[in-house]
Short mmCIF file of C-alpha atoms in Angstrom, two decimals:
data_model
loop_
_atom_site.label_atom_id
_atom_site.label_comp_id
_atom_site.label_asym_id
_atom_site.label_seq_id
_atom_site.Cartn_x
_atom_site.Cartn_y
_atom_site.Cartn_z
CA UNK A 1 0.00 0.00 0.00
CA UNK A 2 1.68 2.98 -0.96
CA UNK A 3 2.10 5.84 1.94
CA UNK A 4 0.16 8.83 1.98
CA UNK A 5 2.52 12.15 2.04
CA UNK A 6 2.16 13.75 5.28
CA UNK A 7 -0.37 17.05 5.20
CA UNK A 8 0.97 19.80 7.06
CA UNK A 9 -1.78 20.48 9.47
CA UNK A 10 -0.88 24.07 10.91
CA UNK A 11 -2.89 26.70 9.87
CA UNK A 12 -1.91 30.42 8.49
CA UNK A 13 -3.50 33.08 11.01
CA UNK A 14 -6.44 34.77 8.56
CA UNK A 15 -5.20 37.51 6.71
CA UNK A 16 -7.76 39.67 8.80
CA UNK A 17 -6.31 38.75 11.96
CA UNK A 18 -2.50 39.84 10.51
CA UNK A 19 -4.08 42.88 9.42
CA UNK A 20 -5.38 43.96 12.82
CA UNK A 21 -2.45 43.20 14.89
CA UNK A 22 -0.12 45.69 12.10
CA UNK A 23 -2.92 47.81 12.40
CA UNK A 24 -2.32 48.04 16.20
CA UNK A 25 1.40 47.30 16.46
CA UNK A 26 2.54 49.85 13.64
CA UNK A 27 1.43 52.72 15.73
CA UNK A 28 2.50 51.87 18.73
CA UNK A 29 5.82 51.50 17.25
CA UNK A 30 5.57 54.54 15.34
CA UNK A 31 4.70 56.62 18.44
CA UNK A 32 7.00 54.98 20.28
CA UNK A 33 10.03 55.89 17.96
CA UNK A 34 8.80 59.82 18.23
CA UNK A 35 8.65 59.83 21.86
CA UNK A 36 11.60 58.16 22.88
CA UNK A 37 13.87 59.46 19.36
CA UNK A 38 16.45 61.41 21.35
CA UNK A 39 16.93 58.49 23.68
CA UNK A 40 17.10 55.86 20.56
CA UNK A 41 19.28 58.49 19.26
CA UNK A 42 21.97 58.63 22.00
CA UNK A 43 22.01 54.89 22.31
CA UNK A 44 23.11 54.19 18.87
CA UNK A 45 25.35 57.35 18.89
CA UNK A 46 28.40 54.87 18.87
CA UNK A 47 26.96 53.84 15.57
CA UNK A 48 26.05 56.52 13.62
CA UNK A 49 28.89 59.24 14.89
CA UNK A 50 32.67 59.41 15.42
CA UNK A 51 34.18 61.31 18.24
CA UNK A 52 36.68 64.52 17.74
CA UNK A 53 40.20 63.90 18.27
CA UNK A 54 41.65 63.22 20.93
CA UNK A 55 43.17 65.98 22.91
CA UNK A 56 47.01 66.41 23.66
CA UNK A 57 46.99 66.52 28.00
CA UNK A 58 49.46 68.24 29.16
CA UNK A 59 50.41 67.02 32.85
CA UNK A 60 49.28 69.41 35.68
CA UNK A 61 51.98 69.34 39.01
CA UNK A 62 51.00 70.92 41.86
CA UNK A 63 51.08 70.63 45.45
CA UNK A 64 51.46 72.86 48.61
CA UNK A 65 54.52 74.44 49.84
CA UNK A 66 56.45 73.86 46.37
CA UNK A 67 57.87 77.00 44.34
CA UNK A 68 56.09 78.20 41.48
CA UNK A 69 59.73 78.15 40.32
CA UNK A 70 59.89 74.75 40.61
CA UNK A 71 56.31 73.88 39.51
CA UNK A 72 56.98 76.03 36.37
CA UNK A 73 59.82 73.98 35.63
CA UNK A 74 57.79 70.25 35.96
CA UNK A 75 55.97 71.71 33.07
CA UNK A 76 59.10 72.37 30.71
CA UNK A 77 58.33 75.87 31.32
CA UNK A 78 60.49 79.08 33.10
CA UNK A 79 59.98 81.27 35.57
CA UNK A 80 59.04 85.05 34.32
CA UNK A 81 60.40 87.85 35.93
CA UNK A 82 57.35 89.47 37.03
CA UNK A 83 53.57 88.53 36.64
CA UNK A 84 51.00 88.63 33.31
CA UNK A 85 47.98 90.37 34.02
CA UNK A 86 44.80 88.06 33.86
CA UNK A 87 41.53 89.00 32.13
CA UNK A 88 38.87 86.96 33.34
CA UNK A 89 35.79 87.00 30.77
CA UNK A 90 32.40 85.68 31.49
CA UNK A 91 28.70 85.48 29.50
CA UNK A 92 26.24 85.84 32.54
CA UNK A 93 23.25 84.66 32.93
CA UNK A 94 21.59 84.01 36.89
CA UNK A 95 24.30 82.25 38.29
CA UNK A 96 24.60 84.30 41.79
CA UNK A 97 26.30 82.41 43.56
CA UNK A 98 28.66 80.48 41.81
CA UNK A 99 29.75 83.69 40.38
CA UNK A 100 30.67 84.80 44.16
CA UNK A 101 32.39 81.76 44.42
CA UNK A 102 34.44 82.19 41.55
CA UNK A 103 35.42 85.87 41.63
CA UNK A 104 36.30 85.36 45.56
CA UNK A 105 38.54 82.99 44.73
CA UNK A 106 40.48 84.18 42.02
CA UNK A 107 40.45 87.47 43.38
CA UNK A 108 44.11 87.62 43.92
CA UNK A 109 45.24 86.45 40.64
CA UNK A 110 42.61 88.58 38.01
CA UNK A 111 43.53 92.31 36.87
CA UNK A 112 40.23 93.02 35.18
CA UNK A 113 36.32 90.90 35.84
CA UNK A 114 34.62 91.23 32.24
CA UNK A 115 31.55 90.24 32.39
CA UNK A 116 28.45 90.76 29.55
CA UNK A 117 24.83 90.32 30.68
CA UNK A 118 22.01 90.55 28.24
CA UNK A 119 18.44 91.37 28.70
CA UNK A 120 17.27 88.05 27.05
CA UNK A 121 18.18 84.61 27.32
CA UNK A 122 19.53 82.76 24.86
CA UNK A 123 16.50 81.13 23.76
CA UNK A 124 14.74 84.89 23.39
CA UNK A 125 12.66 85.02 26.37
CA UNK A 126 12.88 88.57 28.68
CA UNK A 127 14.62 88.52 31.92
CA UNK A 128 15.97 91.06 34.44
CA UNK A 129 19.61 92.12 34.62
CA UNK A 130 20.39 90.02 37.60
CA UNK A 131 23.87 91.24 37.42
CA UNK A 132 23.23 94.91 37.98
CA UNK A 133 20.31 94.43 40.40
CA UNK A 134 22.77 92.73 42.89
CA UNK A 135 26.07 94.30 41.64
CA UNK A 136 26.51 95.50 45.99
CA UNK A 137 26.66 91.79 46.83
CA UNK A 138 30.33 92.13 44.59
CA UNK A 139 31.35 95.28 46.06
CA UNK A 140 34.91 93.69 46.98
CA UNK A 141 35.22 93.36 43.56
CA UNK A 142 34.45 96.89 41.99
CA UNK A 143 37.87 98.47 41.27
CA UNK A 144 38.24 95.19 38.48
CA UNK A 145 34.86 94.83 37.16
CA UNK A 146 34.41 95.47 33.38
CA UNK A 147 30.43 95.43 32.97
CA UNK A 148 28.27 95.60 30.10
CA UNK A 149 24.56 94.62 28.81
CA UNK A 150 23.62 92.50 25.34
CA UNK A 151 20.40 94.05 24.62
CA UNK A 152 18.99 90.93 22.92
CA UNK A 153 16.00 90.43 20.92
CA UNK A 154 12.75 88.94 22.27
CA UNK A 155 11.51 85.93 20.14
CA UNK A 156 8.06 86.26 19.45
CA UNK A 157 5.26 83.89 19.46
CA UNK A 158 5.68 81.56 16.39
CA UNK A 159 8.62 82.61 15.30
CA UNK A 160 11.91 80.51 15.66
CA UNK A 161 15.49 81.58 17.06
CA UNK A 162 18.32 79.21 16.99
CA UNK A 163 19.68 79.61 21.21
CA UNK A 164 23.21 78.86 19.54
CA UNK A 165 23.16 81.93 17.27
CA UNK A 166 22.16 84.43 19.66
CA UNK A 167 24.65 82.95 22.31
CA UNK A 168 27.49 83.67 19.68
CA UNK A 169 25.99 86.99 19.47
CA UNK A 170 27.10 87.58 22.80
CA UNK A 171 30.41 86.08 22.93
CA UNK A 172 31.47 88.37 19.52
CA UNK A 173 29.98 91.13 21.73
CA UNK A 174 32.52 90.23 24.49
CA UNK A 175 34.99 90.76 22.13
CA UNK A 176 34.56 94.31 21.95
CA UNK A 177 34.45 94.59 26.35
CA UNK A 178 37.52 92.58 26.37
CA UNK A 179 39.59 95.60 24.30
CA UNK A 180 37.79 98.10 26.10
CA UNK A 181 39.28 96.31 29.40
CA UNK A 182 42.43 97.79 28.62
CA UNK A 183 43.84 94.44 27.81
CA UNK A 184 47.07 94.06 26.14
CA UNK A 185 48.97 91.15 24.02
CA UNK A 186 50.96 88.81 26.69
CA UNK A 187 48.50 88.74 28.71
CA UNK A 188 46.31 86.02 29.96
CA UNK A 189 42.30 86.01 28.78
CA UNK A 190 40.41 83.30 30.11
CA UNK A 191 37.10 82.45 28.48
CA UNK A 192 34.62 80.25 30.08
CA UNK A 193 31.26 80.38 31.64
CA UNK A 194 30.90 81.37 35.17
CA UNK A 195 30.26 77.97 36.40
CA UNK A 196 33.45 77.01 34.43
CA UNK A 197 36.10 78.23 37.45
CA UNK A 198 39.37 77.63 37.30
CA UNK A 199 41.30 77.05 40.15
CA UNK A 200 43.69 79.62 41.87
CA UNK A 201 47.08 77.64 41.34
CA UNK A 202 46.03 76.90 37.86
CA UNK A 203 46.05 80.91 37.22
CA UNK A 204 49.21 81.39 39.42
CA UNK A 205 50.60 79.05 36.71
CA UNK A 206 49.40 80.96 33.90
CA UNK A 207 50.60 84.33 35.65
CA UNK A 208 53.99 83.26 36.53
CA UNK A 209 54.91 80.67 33.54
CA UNK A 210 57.16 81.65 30.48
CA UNK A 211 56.83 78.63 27.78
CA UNK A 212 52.92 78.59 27.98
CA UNK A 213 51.14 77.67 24.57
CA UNK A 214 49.13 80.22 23.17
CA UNK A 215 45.67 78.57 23.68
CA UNK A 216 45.00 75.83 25.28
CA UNK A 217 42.03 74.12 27.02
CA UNK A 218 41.24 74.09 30.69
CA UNK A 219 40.06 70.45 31.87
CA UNK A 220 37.60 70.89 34.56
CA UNK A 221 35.83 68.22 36.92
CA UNK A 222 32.69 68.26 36.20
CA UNK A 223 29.91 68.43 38.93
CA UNK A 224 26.23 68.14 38.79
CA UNK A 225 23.80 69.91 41.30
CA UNK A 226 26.61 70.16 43.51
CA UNK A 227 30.16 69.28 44.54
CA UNK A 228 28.48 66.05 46.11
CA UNK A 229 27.86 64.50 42.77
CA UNK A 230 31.01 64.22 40.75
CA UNK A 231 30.58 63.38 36.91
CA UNK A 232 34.39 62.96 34.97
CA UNK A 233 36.87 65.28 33.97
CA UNK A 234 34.60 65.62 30.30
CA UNK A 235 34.69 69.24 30.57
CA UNK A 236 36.97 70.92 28.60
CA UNK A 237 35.40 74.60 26.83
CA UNK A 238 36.59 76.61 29.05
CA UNK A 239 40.40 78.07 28.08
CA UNK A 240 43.27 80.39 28.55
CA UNK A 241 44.62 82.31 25.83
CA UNK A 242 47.79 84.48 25.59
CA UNK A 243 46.48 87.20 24.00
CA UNK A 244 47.18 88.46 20.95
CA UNK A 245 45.98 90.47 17.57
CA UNK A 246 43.81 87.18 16.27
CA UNK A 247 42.49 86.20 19.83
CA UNK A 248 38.42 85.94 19.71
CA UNK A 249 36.43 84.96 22.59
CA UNK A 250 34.88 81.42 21.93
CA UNK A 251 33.53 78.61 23.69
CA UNK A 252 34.08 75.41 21.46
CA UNK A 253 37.35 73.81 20.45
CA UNK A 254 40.29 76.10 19.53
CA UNK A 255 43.08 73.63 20.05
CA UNK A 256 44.29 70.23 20.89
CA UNK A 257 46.49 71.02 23.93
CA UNK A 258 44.21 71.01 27.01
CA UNK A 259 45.99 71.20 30.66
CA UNK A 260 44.41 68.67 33.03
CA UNK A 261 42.82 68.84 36.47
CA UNK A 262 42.98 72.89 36.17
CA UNK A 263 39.69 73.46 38.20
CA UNK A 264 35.38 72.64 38.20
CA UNK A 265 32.68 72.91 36.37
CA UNK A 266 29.54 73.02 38.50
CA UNK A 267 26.69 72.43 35.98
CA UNK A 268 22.83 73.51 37.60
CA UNK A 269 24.55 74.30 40.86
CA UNK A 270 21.90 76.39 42.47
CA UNK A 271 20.37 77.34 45.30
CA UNK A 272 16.48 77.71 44.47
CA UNK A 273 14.87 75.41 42.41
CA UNK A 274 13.35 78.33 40.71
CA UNK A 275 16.62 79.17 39.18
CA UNK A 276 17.08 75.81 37.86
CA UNK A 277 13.78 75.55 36.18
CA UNK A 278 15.08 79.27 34.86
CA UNK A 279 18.30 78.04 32.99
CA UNK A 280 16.08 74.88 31.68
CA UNK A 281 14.04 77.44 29.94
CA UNK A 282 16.97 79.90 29.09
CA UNK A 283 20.16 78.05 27.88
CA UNK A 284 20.79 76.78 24.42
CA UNK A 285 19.54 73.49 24.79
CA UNK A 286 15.96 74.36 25.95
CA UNK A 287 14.43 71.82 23.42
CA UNK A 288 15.30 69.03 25.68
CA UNK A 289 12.11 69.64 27.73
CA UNK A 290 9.84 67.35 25.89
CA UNK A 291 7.15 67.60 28.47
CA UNK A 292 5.75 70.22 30.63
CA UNK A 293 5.74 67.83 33.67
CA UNK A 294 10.00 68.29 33.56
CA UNK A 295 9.60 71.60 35.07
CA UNK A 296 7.96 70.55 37.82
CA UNK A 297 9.66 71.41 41.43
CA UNK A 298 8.91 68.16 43.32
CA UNK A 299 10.01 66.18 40.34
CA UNK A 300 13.26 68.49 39.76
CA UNK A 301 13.98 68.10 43.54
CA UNK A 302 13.78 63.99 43.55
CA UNK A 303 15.88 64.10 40.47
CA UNK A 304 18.39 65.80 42.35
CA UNK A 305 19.04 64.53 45.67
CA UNK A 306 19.13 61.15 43.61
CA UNK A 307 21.59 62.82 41.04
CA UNK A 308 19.53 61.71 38.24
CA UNK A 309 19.15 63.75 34.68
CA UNK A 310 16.52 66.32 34.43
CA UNK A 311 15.86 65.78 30.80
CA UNK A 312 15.64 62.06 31.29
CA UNK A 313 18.04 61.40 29.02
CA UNK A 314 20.98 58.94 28.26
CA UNK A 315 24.65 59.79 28.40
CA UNK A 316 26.44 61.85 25.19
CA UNK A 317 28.85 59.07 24.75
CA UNK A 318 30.65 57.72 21.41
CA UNK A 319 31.47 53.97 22.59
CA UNK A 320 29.31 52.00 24.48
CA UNK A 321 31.20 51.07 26.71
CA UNK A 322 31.32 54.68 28.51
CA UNK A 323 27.84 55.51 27.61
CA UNK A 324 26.62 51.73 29.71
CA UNK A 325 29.12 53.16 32.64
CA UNK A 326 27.48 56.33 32.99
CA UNK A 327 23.95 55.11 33.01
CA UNK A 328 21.87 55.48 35.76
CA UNK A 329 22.17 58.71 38.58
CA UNK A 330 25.52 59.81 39.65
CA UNK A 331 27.43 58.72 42.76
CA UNK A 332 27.40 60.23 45.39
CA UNK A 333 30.70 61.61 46.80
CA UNK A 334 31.54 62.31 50.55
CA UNK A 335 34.28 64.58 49.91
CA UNK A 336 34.59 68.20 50.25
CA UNK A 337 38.37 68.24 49.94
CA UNK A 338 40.49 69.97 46.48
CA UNK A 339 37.04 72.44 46.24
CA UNK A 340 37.24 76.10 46.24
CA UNK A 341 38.88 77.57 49.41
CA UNK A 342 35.96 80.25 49.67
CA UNK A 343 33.37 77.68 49.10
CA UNK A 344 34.81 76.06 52.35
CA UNK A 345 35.33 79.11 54.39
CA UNK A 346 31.65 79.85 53.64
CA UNK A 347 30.43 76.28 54.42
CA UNK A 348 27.29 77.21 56.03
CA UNK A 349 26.34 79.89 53.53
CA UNK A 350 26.61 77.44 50.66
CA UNK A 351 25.66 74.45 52.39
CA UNK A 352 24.09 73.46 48.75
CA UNK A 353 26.62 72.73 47.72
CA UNK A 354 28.12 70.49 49.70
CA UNK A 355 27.86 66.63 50.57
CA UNK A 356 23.82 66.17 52.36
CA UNK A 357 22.97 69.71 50.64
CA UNK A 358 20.80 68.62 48.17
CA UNK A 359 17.34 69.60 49.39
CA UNK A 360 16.24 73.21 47.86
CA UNK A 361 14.63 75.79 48.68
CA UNK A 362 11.97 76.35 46.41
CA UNK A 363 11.77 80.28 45.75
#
């Protein structure tokens, strides 16, 4: 008897049913995509983009009771035979207190404070002249203070202003303050952003060292919220320039020689949770709310005292490897040693910013 070929007996879902679940699945996927794109985005960053060059460190020596002559001379450099004058140049926007911080401490070491303020934010929206309203609270500072305001353009509703163009608006304006400083070549000009501070042996380096290369980038560690939550030593915009006839104030990559470990960067370091929501809303990357609910205080003060992102995003990383490491909130970090000396001194006035300070004050 000859054998039957074997049927196969599973059945093909209906082309109905196949329809229905694309019907349902497609959008979900779709809307899934939109909402989380800038996530999907930085994940596959490894992928789809290759990082700049690497930069050339140069080795930073210091340590306490050691000559500058000698210090100077663990760099390859020499000692001058009297100081440069440093020009310290800063865009401002609401950052109080870190801008206390900062000109306290370097104090000793800067000629001139130039400083721009403008009467918008970067992103076009109104705001006061914090700056000049509370110039008294930087009365110490007066005799060195080169001041001036950006009268900025208000976006209006509908219309579209790219943050990044008006900020360079304001850094060529600083261009300008810097020469009317009374600035000359040989001297130092840093450029950063006031919660870019480098420290005070870094400058006394800068002041005292023949050799120096004409430009080169400051790496700061970089701090969220407060000096509790250390990030890395990523940050690297902010740098000193011996100035000279082609010297233009910038705050993206101008060379490949960065010095390490030459002070902090203290990124949303404030003391009222009001002034955070304020930079969210003011800074150049404003478009990373995505939802209304992000500028919400209770939310903004969980996400802090657990050092977590406030645009609930991932990591800017190029291999996965780093951008896996850095997932999740931040560490938290016990130490208050290597910060600021005026920071310190003022412990209970800035208790913010220091380990178990992360509670806010709302307004």
């Amino acid at each position: 008897m000859a054998m039957r070929p074997l049927r196969h007996t599973s059945r093909l879902p209906p082309r109905k049913f196949l329809f229905i679940i694309i019907l349902i699945l497609v959008p979900i996927c779709v809307i899934g995509v939109w909402t989380n794109a800038q996530k999907i985005s930085y994940f596959f960053r490894p992928i789809w983009d290759r990082p700049p060059p690497p930069f050339i460190h140069l080795p930073h020596y210091y340590a306490e009771n050691v000559s500058t002559d000698h210090l100077c001379r663990l760099h390859g450099w020499s000692l001058r035979p009297e100081p440069r004058r440093i020009f310290d140049g800063i865009i401002f926007s609401n950052e109080l207190d870190l801008l206390e911080i900062r000109w306290q401490e370097l104090y000793p070491y800067v000629s001139k404070f130039v400083i721009v303020e403008s009467n918008t934010t970067f992103t076009g929206i109104t705001k006061p002249l914090f700056f000049a309203s509370n110039r008294a609270r930087f009365a110490f500072a007066e005799e060195k203070i080169v001041y001036d305001v950006f009268h900025g353009k208000t976006a209006t509703r509908g219309s579209h202003h790219d943050p990044f163009v008006i900020e360079r608006k304001q850094r060529i304006a600083m261009d300008s303050l810097v020469r009317i400083s009374g600035i000359s070549y040989d001297d130092i000009l840093i450029m950063s952003d006031t919660d870019e501070i480098p420290s005070p042996h870094t400058l006394k380096l800068l002041q005292w060292c023949d050799g120096l290369p004409p430009v080169m980038h400051l790496e700061l560690r970089n701090y969220m919220y407060s000096f509790e939550f250390p990030v890395d030593y990523s940050s690297w915009r902010a740098t000193a320039h011996i100035y000279g006839p082609h010297t233009r104030y910038r705050h993206l990559r101008q060379t490949n020689h960065i010095f390490s470990d030459a002070g902090w960067h203290c990124s949303f370091c404030f003391r009222l949770i009001e002034e955070i929501v304020f930079k969210m809303t003011a800074y150049s990357h404003a478009d990373r709310i995505k939802r209304k609910d992000f500028l919400n205080y209770s939310r903004i003060q969980r996400l802090i005292c657990r050092g977590d992102d406030l645009y609930d995003m991932l990591p800017e990383e190029y291999s996965f490897k780093e951008l896996i490491k850095k997932m999740g909130p931040i560490s938290r970090s016990a130490s208050a040693v290597h910060l600021p000396a005026y920071l310190i001194q003022n412990a209970d006035r800035f208790r913010f910013l220091l380990p178990g300070g992360c509670v806010r004050a709302l307004q």
